[in-house]
């Protein structure tokens, strides 16, 4: 993942700001890059937030609670059952990105909700390295994407309260993490 020039790092060495591709309809081209903001981190997780998200999102304390639960429960259970994740970005952490890009995947009037996803494109290099083909849209990081709070329903008319996102994020994170490990 690309660190923004002039960015600072948190106490754990994780970049405070990170340029990430949030394009959902084309894996390797047509990148939509935004500078994400680190909101919380733990030993195994870095939680970033998309600045384009609707207002009324989670607090730093709520993000930290998710990061702590990831370390205490999700990481050990998924690793025991599926194995260790790769570490292509060499940061010893998985990135979870709370982004409106996930919200946008649920069309207006849909009877379902997209709560998150994992893109295997993010595990490929952006340039051909002789071992793997290149994917210019890759974030070159172990990461996945989850639903952002949208208390007013500004994205496709679907209201997603902080409580709803908090309650559903843990299951989504555990599920997407196993996809990442298995990829």
PDB file of C-alpha atoms in Angstrom:
ATOM      1  CA  UNK A   1       0.000   0.000   0.000  1.00  0.00           C
ATOM      2  CA  UNK A   2       1.280   3.445  -0.854  1.00  0.00           C
ATOM      3  CA  UNK A   3       2.080   5.818   2.001  1.00  0.00           C
ATOM      4  CA  UNK A   4       1.357   9.427   1.235  1.00  0.00           C
ATOM      5  CA  UNK A   5       4.404  11.687   0.918  1.00  0.00           C
ATOM      6  CA  UNK A   6       5.106  13.570   4.105  1.00  0.00           C
ATOM      7  CA  UNK A   7       2.841  11.262   6.093  1.00  0.00           C
ATOM      8  CA  UNK A   8       3.577  10.430   9.689  1.00  0.00           C
ATOM      9  CA  UNK A   9       3.453   7.049  11.327  1.00  0.00           C
ATOM     10  CA  UNK A  10       1.590   5.999  14.443  1.00  0.00           C
ATOM     11  CA  UNK A  11       3.374   4.630  17.499  1.00  0.00           C
ATOM     12  CA  UNK A  12       3.161   1.145  15.985  1.00  0.00           C
ATOM     13  CA  UNK A  13       4.856   2.228  12.753  1.00  0.00           C
ATOM     14  CA  UNK A  14       1.623   2.137  10.760  1.00  0.00           C
ATOM     15  CA  UNK A  15       1.157   5.090   8.369  1.00  0.00           C
ATOM     16  CA  UNK A  16      -1.386   7.656   9.621  1.00  0.00           C
ATOM     17  CA  UNK A  17      -2.486   8.191   6.007  1.00  0.00           C
ATOM     18  CA  UNK A  18      -2.534   5.646   3.218  1.00  0.00           C
ATOM     19  CA  UNK A  19      -3.463   5.949  -0.460  1.00  0.00           C
ATOM     20  CA  UNK A  20      -5.749   3.026  -1.300  1.00  0.00           C
ATOM     21  CA  UNK A  21      -7.717   1.978  -4.371  1.00  0.00           C
ATOM     22  CA  UNK A  22     -11.433   1.556  -3.585  1.00  0.00           C
ATOM     23  CA  UNK A  23     -12.647   0.701  -7.091  1.00  0.00           C
ATOM     24  CA  UNK A  24     -15.179  -2.118  -6.857  1.00  0.00           C
ATOM     25  CA  UNK A  25     -16.019  -2.814 -10.486  1.00  0.00           C
ATOM     26  CA  UNK A  26     -12.627  -3.363 -12.097  1.00  0.00           C
ATOM     27  CA  UNK A  27      -9.952  -5.343 -10.315  1.00  0.00           C
ATOM     28  CA  UNK A  28      -6.799  -4.141 -11.981  1.00  0.00           C
ATOM     29  CA  UNK A  29      -7.511  -0.955 -13.911  1.00  0.00           C
ATOM     30  CA  UNK A  30      -9.644   2.113 -13.349  1.00  0.00           C
ATOM     31  CA  UNK A  31      -8.272   2.731  -9.855  1.00  0.00           C
ATOM     32  CA  UNK A  32     -10.114   5.131  -7.561  1.00  0.00           C
ATOM     33  CA  UNK A  33      -7.499   6.206  -5.030  1.00  0.00           C
ATOM     34  CA  UNK A  34      -8.313   8.023  -1.821  1.00  0.00           C
ATOM     35  CA  UNK A  35      -6.108   8.963   1.100  1.00  0.00           C
ATOM     36  CA  UNK A  36      -7.399   6.949   4.046  1.00  0.00           C
ATOM     37  CA  UNK A  37      -6.930   7.879   7.696  1.00  0.00           C
ATOM     38  CA  UNK A  38      -5.718   5.471  10.380  1.00  0.00           C
ATOM     39  CA  UNK A  39      -8.301   5.321  13.182  1.00  0.00           C
ATOM     40  CA  UNK A  40      -7.040   2.455  15.354  1.00  0.00           C
ATOM     41  CA  UNK A  41      -4.502  -0.333  15.440  1.00  0.00           C
ATOM     42  CA  UNK A  42      -3.632  -3.411  17.413  1.00  0.00           C
ATOM     43  CA  UNK A  43      -0.958  -6.077  17.101  1.00  0.00           C
ATOM     44  CA  UNK A  44      -2.649  -7.657  14.046  1.00  0.00           C
ATOM     45  CA  UNK A  45      -5.006  -5.005  12.634  1.00  0.00           C
ATOM     46  CA  UNK A  46      -4.849  -1.478  11.221  1.00  0.00           C
ATOM     47  CA  UNK A  47      -8.252   0.199  10.925  1.00  0.00           C
ATOM     48  CA  UNK A  48      -8.576   2.899   8.269  1.00  0.00           C
ATOM     49  CA  UNK A  49     -11.498   5.154   7.434  1.00  0.00           C
ATOM     50  CA  UNK A  50     -12.379   6.627   4.051  1.00  0.00           C
ATOM     51  CA  UNK A  51     -12.664  10.433   4.341  1.00  0.00           C
ATOM     52  CA  UNK A  52     -15.425  10.282   1.700  1.00  0.00           C
ATOM     53  CA  UNK A  53     -17.682   8.365   4.128  1.00  0.00           C
ATOM     54  CA  UNK A  54     -20.915   9.996   5.280  1.00  0.00           C
ATOM     55  CA  UNK A  55     -20.766  11.972   8.528  1.00  0.00           C
ATOM     56  CA  UNK A  56     -21.733  10.281  11.767  1.00  0.00           C
ATOM     57  CA  UNK A  57     -19.216   7.433  11.619  1.00  0.00           C
ATOM     58  CA  UNK A  58     -17.576   5.412  14.341  1.00  0.00           C
ATOM     59  CA  UNK A  59     -15.398   7.048  16.986  1.00  0.00           C
ATOM     60  CA  UNK A  60     -11.726   6.261  17.546  1.00  0.00           C
ATOM     61  CA  UNK A  61     -12.723   4.321  20.683  1.00  0.00           C
ATOM     62  CA  UNK A  62     -15.247   2.222  18.719  1.00  0.00           C
ATOM     63  CA  UNK A  63     -12.642   1.448  16.046  1.00  0.00           C
ATOM     64  CA  UNK A  64     -10.141   0.530  18.772  1.00  0.00           C
ATOM     65  CA  UNK A  65     -12.665  -1.840  20.327  1.00  0.00           C
ATOM     66  CA  UNK A  66     -12.953  -3.606  16.958  1.00  0.00           C
ATOM     67  CA  UNK A  67      -9.142  -3.813  16.655  1.00  0.00           C
ATOM     68  CA  UNK A  68      -8.871  -5.272  20.162  1.00  0.00           C
ATOM     69  CA  UNK A  69     -11.600  -7.843  19.456  1.00  0.00           C
ATOM     70  CA  UNK A  70      -9.795  -8.797  16.252  1.00  0.00           C
ATOM     71  CA  UNK A  71      -6.618  -9.540  18.226  1.00  0.00           C
ATOM     72  CA  UNK A  72      -8.395 -11.279  21.110  1.00  0.00           C
ATOM     73  CA  UNK A  73     -10.923 -13.386  19.194  1.00  0.00           C
ATOM     74  CA  UNK A  74     -11.019 -13.192  15.394  1.00  0.00           C
ATOM     75  CA  UNK A  75      -7.314 -13.517  14.595  1.00  0.00           C
ATOM     76  CA  UNK A  76      -6.679 -16.550  16.843  1.00  0.00           C
ATOM     77  CA  UNK A  77      -9.815 -18.394  15.691  1.00  0.00           C
ATOM     78  CA  UNK A  78      -9.264 -17.770  11.972  1.00  0.00           C
ATOM     79  CA  UNK A  79      -5.530 -18.539  12.142  1.00  0.00           C
ATOM     80  CA  UNK A  80      -6.172 -21.765  14.067  1.00  0.00           C
ATOM     81  CA  UNK A  81      -8.741 -22.882  11.496  1.00  0.00           C
ATOM     82  CA  UNK A  82      -7.292 -21.521   8.235  1.00  0.00           C
ATOM     83  CA  UNK A  83      -3.597 -20.745   8.853  1.00  0.00           C
ATOM     84  CA  UNK A  84      -1.479 -17.615   8.954  1.00  0.00           C
ATOM     85  CA  UNK A  85      -2.150 -14.838   6.459  1.00  0.00           C
ATOM     86  CA  UNK A  86       0.595 -13.732   4.104  1.00  0.00           C
ATOM     87  CA  UNK A  87       2.471 -10.516   4.853  1.00  0.00           C
ATOM     88  CA  UNK A  88       3.321  -9.075   1.439  1.00  0.00           C
ATOM     89  CA  UNK A  89       3.426  -5.515   2.760  1.00  0.00           C
ATOM     90  CA  UNK A  90       5.668  -6.614   5.654  1.00  0.00           C
ATOM     91  CA  UNK A  91       3.741  -4.739   8.334  1.00  0.00           C
ATOM     92  CA  UNK A  92       2.550  -7.788  10.329  1.00  0.00           C
ATOM     93  CA  UNK A  93      -0.992  -6.387  10.188  1.00  0.00           C
ATOM     94  CA  UNK A  94      -4.140  -6.812   8.185  1.00  0.00           C
ATOM     95  CA  UNK A  95      -5.883  -3.639   7.023  1.00  0.00           C
ATOM     96  CA  UNK A  96      -9.622  -3.202   7.398  1.00  0.00           C
ATOM     97  CA  UNK A  97     -11.050  -0.239   5.524  1.00  0.00           C
ATOM     98  CA  UNK A  98     -14.412   1.233   6.456  1.00  0.00           C
ATOM     99  CA  UNK A  99     -15.503   2.755   3.153  1.00  0.00           C
ATOM    100  CA  UNK A 100     -18.562   4.070   1.403  1.00  0.00           C
ATOM    101  CA  UNK A 101     -17.445   1.981  -1.593  1.00  0.00           C
ATOM    102  CA  UNK A 102     -19.017  -1.015   0.173  1.00  0.00           C
ATOM    103  CA  UNK A 103     -22.260   0.867   0.855  1.00  0.00           C
ATOM    104  CA  UNK A 104     -22.465   1.794  -2.826  1.00  0.00           C
ATOM    105  CA  UNK A 105     -22.628  -1.913  -3.760  1.00  0.00           C
ATOM    106  CA  UNK A 106     -26.153  -2.226  -2.318  1.00  0.00           C
ATOM    107  CA  UNK A 107     -28.474  -0.702  -4.936  1.00  0.00           C
ATOM    108  CA  UNK A 108     -31.420   1.506  -4.015  1.00  0.00           C
ATOM    109  CA  UNK A 109     -34.396  -0.663  -3.047  1.00  0.00           C
ATOM    110  CA  UNK A 110     -32.372  -3.874  -2.747  1.00  0.00           C
ATOM    111  CA  UNK A 111     -33.591  -6.545  -0.361  1.00  0.00           C
ATOM    112  CA  UNK A 112     -30.042  -7.420   0.649  1.00  0.00           C
ATOM    113  CA  UNK A 113     -26.963  -5.697   2.083  1.00  0.00           C
ATOM    114  CA  UNK A 114     -23.342  -5.975   1.021  1.00  0.00           C
ATOM    115  CA  UNK A 115     -21.489  -5.826   4.337  1.00  0.00           C
ATOM    116  CA  UNK A 116     -17.943  -6.180   3.071  1.00  0.00           C
ATOM    117  CA  UNK A 117     -15.637  -7.865   0.624  1.00  0.00           C
ATOM    118  CA  UNK A 118     -12.108  -9.063  -0.014  1.00  0.00           C
ATOM    119  CA  UNK A 119     -10.300  -8.425  -3.331  1.00  0.00           C
ATOM    120  CA  UNK A 120      -7.578 -10.935  -4.161  1.00  0.00           C
ATOM    121  CA  UNK A 121      -6.212  -8.234  -6.493  1.00  0.00           C
ATOM    122  CA  UNK A 122      -4.676  -6.602  -3.409  1.00  0.00           C
ATOM    123  CA  UNK A 123      -2.290  -9.530  -3.010  1.00  0.00           C
ATOM    124  CA  UNK A 124      -0.748  -9.043  -6.469  1.00  0.00           C
ATOM    125  CA  UNK A 125       2.155  -6.716  -7.250  1.00  0.00           C
ATOM    126  CA  UNK A 126       1.431  -3.573  -9.255  1.00  0.00           C
ATOM    127  CA  UNK A 127       4.308  -4.505 -11.593  1.00  0.00           C
ATOM    128  CA  UNK A 128       5.171  -7.928 -12.983  1.00  0.00           C
ATOM    129  CA  UNK A 129       7.762  -9.491 -10.689  1.00  0.00           C
ATOM    130  CA  UNK A 130       8.370 -12.692 -12.648  1.00  0.00           C
ATOM    131  CA  UNK A 131       6.377 -14.795 -10.174  1.00  0.00           C
ATOM    132  CA  UNK A 132       2.946 -13.186 -10.349  1.00  0.00           C
ATOM    133  CA  UNK A 133       1.236 -11.177 -13.024  1.00  0.00           C
ATOM    134  CA  UNK A 134       0.824  -7.476 -12.393  1.00  0.00           C
ATOM    135  CA  UNK A 135      -2.360  -5.782 -11.224  1.00  0.00           C
ATOM    136  CA  UNK A 136      -1.996  -2.006 -11.482  1.00  0.00           C
ATOM    137  CA  UNK A 137      -5.004  -1.512  -9.198  1.00  0.00           C
ATOM    138  CA  UNK A 138      -3.578  -3.612  -6.377  1.00  0.00           C
ATOM    139  CA  UNK A 139      -3.117  -2.082  -2.947  1.00  0.00           C
ATOM    140  CA  UNK A 140      -0.290  -4.592  -2.359  1.00  0.00           C
ATOM    141  CA  UNK A 141      -1.543  -5.330   1.138  1.00  0.00           C
ATOM    142  CA  UNK A 142      -3.508  -7.878   3.122  1.00  0.00           C
ATOM    143  CA  UNK A 143      -6.774  -6.023   3.465  1.00  0.00           C
ATOM    144  CA  UNK A 144     -10.513  -6.086   3.151  1.00  0.00           C
ATOM    145  CA  UNK A 145     -13.319  -3.569   2.937  1.00  0.00           C
ATOM    146  CA  UNK A 146     -16.367  -3.113   5.194  1.00  0.00           C
ATOM    147  CA  UNK A 147     -19.544  -1.074   5.327  1.00  0.00           C
ATOM    148  CA  UNK A 148     -19.388   2.478   6.688  1.00  0.00           C
ATOM    149  CA  UNK A 149     -22.047   4.006   8.918  1.00  0.00           C
ATOM    150  CA  UNK A 150     -24.552   6.128   6.981  1.00  0.00           C
ATOM    151  CA  UNK A 151     -27.043   7.398   9.564  1.00  0.00           C
ATOM    152  CA  UNK A 152     -29.000   9.545   7.081  1.00  0.00           C
ATOM    153  CA  UNK A 153     -29.119   7.051   4.201  1.00  0.00           C
ATOM    154  CA  UNK A 154     -27.207   9.359   1.885  1.00  0.00           C
ATOM    155  CA  UNK A 155     -25.875   6.401  -0.155  1.00  0.00           C
ATOM    156  CA  UNK A 156     -28.628   4.786  -2.244  1.00  0.00           C
ATOM    157  CA  UNK A 157     -31.224   5.549   0.456  1.00  0.00           C
ATOM    158  CA  UNK A 158     -29.996   2.879   2.894  1.00  0.00           C
ATOM    159  CA  UNK A 159     -29.698   4.007   6.499  1.00  0.00           C
ATOM    160  CA  UNK A 160     -26.835   2.259   8.324  1.00  0.00           C
ATOM    161  CA  UNK A 161     -26.561   3.401  11.933  1.00  0.00           C
ATOM    162  CA  UNK A 162     -23.356   3.260  13.942  1.00  0.00           C
ATOM    163  CA  UNK A 163     -24.946   0.570  16.082  1.00  0.00           C
ATOM    164  CA  UNK A 164     -25.852  -1.517  13.036  1.00  0.00           C
ATOM    165  CA  UNK A 165     -22.328  -1.274  11.615  1.00  0.00           C
ATOM    166  CA  UNK A 166     -20.701  -2.001  14.993  1.00  0.00           C
ATOM    167  CA  UNK A 167     -22.914  -5.043  15.587  1.00  0.00           C
ATOM    168  CA  UNK A 168     -22.358  -6.509  12.123  1.00  0.00           C
ATOM    169  CA  UNK A 169     -18.721  -5.602  11.515  1.00  0.00           C
ATOM    170  CA  UNK A 170     -17.217  -8.324  13.706  1.00  0.00           C
ATOM    171  CA  UNK A 171     -18.862 -11.143  11.754  1.00  0.00           C
ATOM    172  CA  UNK A 172     -17.972  -9.465   8.459  1.00  0.00           C
ATOM    173  CA  UNK A 173     -14.349  -8.954   9.514  1.00  0.00           C
ATOM    174  CA  UNK A 174     -14.025 -12.599  10.614  1.00  0.00           C
ATOM    175  CA  UNK A 175     -15.578 -13.801   7.360  1.00  0.00           C
ATOM    176  CA  UNK A 176     -13.464 -11.591   5.076  1.00  0.00           C
ATOM    177  CA  UNK A 177     -10.306 -12.435   7.042  1.00  0.00           C
ATOM    178  CA  UNK A 178     -10.752 -16.148   6.283  1.00  0.00           C
ATOM    179  CA  UNK A 179     -11.134 -15.271   2.580  1.00  0.00           C
ATOM    180  CA  UNK A 180      -7.857 -13.347   2.768  1.00  0.00           C
ATOM    181  CA  UNK A 181      -6.081 -16.263   4.476  1.00  0.00           C
ATOM    182  CA  UNK A 182      -7.443 -18.782   1.974  1.00  0.00           C
ATOM    183  CA  UNK A 183      -6.392 -16.644  -0.999  1.00  0.00           C
TER     184      UNK A 183
END
